[in-house]
PDB file of C-alpha atoms in Angstrom:
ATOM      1  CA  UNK A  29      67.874 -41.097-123.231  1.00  0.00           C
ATOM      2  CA  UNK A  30      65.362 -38.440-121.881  1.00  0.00           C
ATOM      3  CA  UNK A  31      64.180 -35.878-123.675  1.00  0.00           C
ATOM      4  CA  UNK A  32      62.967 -32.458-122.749  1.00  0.00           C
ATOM      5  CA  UNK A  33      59.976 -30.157-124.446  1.00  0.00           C
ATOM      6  CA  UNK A  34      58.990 -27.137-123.033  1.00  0.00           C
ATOM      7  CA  UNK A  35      55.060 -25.629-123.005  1.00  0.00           C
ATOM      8  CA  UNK A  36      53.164 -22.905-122.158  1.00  0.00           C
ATOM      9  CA  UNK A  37      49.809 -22.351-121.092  1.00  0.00           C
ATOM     10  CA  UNK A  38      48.556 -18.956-123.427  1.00  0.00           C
ATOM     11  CA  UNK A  39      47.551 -19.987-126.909  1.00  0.00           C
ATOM     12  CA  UNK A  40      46.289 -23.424-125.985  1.00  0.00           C
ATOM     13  CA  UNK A  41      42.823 -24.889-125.342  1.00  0.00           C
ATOM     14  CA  UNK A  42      42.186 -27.440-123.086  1.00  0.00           C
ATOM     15  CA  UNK A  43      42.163 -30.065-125.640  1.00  0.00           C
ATOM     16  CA  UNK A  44      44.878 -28.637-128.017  1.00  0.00           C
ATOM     17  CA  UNK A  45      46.937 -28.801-124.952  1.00  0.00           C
ATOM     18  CA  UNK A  46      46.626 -32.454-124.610  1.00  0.00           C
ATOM     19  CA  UNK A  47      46.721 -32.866-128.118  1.00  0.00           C
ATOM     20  CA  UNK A  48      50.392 -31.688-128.229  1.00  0.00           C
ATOM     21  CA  UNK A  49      51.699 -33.085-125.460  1.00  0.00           C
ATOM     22  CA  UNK A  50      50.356 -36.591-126.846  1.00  0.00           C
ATOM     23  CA  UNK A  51      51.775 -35.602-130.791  1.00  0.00           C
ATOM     24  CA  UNK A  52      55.216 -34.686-128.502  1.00  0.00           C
ATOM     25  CA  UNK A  53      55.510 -37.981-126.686  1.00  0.00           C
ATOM     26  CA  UNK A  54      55.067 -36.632-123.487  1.00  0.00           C
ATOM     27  CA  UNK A  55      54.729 -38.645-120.620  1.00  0.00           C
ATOM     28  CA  UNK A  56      55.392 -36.503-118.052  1.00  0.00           C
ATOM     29  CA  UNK A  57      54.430 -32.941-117.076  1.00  0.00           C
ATOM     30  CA  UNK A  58      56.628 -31.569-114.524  1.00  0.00           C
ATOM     31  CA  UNK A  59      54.837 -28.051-113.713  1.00  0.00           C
ATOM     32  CA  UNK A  60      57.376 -25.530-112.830  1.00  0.00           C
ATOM     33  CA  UNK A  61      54.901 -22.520-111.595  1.00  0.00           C
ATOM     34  CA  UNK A  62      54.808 -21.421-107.980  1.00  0.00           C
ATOM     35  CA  UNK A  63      51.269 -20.550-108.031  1.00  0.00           C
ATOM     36  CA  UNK A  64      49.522 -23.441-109.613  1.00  0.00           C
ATOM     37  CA  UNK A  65      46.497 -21.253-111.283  1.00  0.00           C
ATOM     38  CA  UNK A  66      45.870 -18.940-114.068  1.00  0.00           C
ATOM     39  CA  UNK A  67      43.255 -16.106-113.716  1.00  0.00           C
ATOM     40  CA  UNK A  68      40.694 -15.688-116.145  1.00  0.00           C
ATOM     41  CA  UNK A  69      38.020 -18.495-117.781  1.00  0.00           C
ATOM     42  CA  UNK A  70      40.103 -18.932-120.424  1.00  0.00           C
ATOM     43  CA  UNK A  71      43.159 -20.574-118.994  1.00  0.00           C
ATOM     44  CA  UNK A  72      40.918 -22.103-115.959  1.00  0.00           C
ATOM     45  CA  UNK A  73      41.845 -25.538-117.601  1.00  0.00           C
ATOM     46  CA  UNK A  74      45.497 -25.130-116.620  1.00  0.00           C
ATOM     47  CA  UNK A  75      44.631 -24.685-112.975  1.00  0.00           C
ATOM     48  CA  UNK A  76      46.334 -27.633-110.993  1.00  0.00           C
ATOM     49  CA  UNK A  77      43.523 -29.829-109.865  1.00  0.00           C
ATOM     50  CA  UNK A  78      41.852 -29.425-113.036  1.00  0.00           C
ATOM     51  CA  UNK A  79      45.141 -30.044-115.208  1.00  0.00           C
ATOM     52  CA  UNK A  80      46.546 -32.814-113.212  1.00  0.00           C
ATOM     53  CA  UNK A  81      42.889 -34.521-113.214  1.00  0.00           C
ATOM     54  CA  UNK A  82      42.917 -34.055-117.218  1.00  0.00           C
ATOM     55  CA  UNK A  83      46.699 -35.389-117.793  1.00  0.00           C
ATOM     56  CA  UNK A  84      45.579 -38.038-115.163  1.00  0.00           C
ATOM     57  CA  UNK A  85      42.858 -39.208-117.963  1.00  0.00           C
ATOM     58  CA  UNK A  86      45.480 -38.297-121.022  1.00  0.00           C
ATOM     59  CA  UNK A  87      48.147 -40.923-119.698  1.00  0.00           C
ATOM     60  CA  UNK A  88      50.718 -38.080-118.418  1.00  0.00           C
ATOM     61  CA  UNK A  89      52.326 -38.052-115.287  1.00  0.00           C
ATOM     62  CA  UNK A  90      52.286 -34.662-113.107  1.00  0.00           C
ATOM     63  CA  UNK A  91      54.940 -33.214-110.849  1.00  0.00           C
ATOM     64  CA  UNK A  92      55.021 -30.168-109.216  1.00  0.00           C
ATOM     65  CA  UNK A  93      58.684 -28.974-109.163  1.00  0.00           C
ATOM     66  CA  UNK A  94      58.489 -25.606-106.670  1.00  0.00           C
ATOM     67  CA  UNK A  95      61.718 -25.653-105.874  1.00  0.00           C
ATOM     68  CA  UNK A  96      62.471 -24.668-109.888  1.00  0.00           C
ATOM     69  CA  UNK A  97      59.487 -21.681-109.777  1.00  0.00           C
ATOM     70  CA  UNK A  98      60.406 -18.254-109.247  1.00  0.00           C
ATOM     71  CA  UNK A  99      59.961 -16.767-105.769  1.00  0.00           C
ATOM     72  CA  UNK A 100      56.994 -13.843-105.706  1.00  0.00           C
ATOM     73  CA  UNK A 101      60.077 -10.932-105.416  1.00  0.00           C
ATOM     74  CA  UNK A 102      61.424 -12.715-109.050  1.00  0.00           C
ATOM     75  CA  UNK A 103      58.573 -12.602-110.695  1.00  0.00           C
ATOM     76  CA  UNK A 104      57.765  -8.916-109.798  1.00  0.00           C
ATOM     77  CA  UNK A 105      61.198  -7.816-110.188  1.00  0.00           C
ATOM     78  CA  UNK A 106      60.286  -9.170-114.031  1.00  0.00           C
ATOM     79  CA  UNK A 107      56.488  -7.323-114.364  1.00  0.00           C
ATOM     80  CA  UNK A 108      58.506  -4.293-113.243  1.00  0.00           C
ATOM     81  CA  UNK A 109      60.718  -4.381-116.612  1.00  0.00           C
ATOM     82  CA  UNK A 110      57.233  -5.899-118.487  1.00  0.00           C
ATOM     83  CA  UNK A 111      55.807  -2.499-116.897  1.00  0.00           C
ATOM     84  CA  UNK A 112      58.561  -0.102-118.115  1.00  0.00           C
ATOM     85  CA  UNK A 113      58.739  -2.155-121.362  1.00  0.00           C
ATOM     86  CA  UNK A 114      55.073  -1.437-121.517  1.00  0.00           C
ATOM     87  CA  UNK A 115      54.075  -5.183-122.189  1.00  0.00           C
ATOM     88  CA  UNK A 116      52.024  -7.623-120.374  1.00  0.00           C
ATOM     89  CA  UNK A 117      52.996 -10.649-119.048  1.00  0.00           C
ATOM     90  CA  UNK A 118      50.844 -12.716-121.987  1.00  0.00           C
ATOM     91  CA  UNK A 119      52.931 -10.824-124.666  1.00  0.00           C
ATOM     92  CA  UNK A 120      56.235 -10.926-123.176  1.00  0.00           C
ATOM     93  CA  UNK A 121      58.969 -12.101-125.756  1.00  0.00           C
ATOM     94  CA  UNK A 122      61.936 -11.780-123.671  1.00  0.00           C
ATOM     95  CA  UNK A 123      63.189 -11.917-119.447  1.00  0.00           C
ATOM     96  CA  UNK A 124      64.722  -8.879-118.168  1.00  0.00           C
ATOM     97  CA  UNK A 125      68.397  -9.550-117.835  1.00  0.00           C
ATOM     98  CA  UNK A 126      68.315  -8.956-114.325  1.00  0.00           C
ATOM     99  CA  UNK A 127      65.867 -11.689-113.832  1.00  0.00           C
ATOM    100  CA  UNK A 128      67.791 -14.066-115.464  1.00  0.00           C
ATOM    101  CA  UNK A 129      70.805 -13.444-113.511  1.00  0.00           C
ATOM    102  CA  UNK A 130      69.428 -13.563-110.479  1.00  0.00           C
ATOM    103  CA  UNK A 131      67.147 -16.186-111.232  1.00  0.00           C
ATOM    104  CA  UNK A 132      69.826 -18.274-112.095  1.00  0.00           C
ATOM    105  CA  UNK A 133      71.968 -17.512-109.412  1.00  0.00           C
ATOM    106  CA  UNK A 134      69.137 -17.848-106.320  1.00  0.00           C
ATOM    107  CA  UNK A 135      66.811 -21.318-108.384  1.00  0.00           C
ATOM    108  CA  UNK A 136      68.892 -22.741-110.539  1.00  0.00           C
ATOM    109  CA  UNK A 137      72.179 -23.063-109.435  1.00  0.00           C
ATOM    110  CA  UNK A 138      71.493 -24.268-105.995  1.00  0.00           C
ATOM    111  CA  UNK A 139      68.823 -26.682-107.254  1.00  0.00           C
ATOM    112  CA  UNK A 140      69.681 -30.656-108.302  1.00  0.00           C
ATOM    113  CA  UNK A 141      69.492 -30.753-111.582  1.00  0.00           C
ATOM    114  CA  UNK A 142      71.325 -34.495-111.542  1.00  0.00           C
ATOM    115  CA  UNK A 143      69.096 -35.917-109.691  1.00  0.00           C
ATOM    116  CA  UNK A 144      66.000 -34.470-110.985  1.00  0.00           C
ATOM    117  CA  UNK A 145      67.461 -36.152-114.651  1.00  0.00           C
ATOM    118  CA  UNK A 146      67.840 -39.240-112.929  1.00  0.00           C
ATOM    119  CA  UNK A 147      64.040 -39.561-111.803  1.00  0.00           C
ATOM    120  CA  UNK A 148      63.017 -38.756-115.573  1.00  0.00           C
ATOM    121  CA  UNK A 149      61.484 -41.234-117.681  1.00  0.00           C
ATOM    122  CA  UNK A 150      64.252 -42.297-120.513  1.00  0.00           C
ATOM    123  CA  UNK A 151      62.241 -43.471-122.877  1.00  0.00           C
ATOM    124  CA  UNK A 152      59.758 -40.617-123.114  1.00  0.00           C
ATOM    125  CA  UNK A 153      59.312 -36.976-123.344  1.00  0.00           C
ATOM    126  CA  UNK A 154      59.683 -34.587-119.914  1.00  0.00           C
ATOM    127  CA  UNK A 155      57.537 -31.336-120.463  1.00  0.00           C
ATOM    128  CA  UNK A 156      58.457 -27.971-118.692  1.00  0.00           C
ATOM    129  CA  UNK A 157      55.456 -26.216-117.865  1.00  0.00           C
ATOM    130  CA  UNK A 158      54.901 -22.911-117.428  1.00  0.00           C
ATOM    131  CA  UNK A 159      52.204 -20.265-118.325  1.00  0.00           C
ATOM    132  CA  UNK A 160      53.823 -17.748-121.087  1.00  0.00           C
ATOM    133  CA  UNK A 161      53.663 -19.109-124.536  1.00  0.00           C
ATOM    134  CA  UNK A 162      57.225 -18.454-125.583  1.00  0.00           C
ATOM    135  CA  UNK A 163      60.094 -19.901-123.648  1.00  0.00           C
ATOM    136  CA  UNK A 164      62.021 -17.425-124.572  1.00  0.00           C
ATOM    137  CA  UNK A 165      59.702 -15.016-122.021  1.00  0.00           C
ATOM    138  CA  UNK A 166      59.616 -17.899-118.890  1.00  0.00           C
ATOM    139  CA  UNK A 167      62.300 -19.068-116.703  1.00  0.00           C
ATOM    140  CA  UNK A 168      61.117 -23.026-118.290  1.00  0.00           C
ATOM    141  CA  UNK A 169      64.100 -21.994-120.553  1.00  0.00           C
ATOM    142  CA  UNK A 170      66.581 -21.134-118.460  1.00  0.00           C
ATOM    143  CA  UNK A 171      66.045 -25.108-117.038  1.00  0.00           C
ATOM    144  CA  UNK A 172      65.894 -26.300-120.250  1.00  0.00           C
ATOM    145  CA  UNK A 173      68.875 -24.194-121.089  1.00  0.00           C
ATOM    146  CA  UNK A 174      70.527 -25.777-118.510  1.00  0.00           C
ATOM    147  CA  UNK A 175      69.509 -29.331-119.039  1.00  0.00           C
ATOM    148  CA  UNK A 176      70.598 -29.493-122.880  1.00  0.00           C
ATOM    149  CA  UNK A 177      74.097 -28.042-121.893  1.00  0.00           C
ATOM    150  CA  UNK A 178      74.893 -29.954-118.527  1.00  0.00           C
ATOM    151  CA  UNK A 179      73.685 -32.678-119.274  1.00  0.00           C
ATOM    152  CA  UNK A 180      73.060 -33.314-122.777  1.00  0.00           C
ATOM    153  CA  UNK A 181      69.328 -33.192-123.462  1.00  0.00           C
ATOM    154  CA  UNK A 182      67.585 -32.876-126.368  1.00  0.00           C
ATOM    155  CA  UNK A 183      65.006 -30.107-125.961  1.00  0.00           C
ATOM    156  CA  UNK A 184      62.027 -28.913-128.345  1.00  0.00           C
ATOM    157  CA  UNK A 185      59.777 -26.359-127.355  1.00  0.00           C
ATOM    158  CA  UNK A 186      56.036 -27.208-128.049  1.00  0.00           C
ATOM    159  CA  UNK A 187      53.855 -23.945-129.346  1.00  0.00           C
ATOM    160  CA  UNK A 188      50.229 -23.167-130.068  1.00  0.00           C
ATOM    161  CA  UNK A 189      51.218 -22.248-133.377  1.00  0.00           C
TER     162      UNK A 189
END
């Protein structure tokens, strides 16, 4: 049977990144971001041509799933409450409520979700990858959300800490 982690991008070093996804199992990375990049030298690891070259020499598959990232009006509908909540996007704990809804209703329920399972690996770990370090603040849970409960995954979330 497949199973699911999730994983972020802040928190994580190059190295510590690949570190977990090897101590997780994973085999495959399916990156769920519609801009492929993070800004700042930090993060510049996790940009796509330098992450996919890295899980390239780590063993792990890449996929770029766009169809599952949130359009540019989503994600600033959610900096708007980040703004009025007076966080930033790298200490977010929680989505806005109206992100989720309509994230869900606009991404995830018109999107495949059978036939993405059927393309995963079944004897391996799947990672959702986003950029915020808790799930709990990135849509990578609402998919993994909706992967345990539709279709019976088991899903662990893999964290810096």
């Amino acid at each position: 049977m497949a199973r699911i982690a999730t994983i972020g991008v802040y928190g994580f070093t190059a190295g510590f990144f690949l570190d977990k996804l090897a101590d997780g199992g994973v085999e495959l990375l399916l990156d769920l971001r519609q801009r492929r990049g993070v800004r700042g030298p930090e993060y510049c690891w996790a940009n796509s041509a330098r992450l996919q070259h890295a899980l390239a020499a780590a063993g792990v598959g890449y996929r770029h799933v766009k169809e599952l990232a949130p359009t540019t009006e989503l994600r600033r509908l959610q900096y708007r409450e980040d703004d009025r909540q007076g966080v930033g996007k790298r200490n977010r704990i929680a989505l806005a409520p109206a992100y989720v809804e309509r994230y869900t209703h606009e991404i995830l329920d018109p999107f495949d979700l059978g036939a993405l399972v059927a393309e995963l690996p079944s004897s391996s770990v799947t990672a959702l990858f986003c950029v915020e370090r808790d799930p709990e603040a990135c849509h990578r849970s609402l998919v993994a959300q909706r992967l345990r409960v539709e279709h019976g995954l088991p899903v662990t979330d893999i964290l810096p800490g």
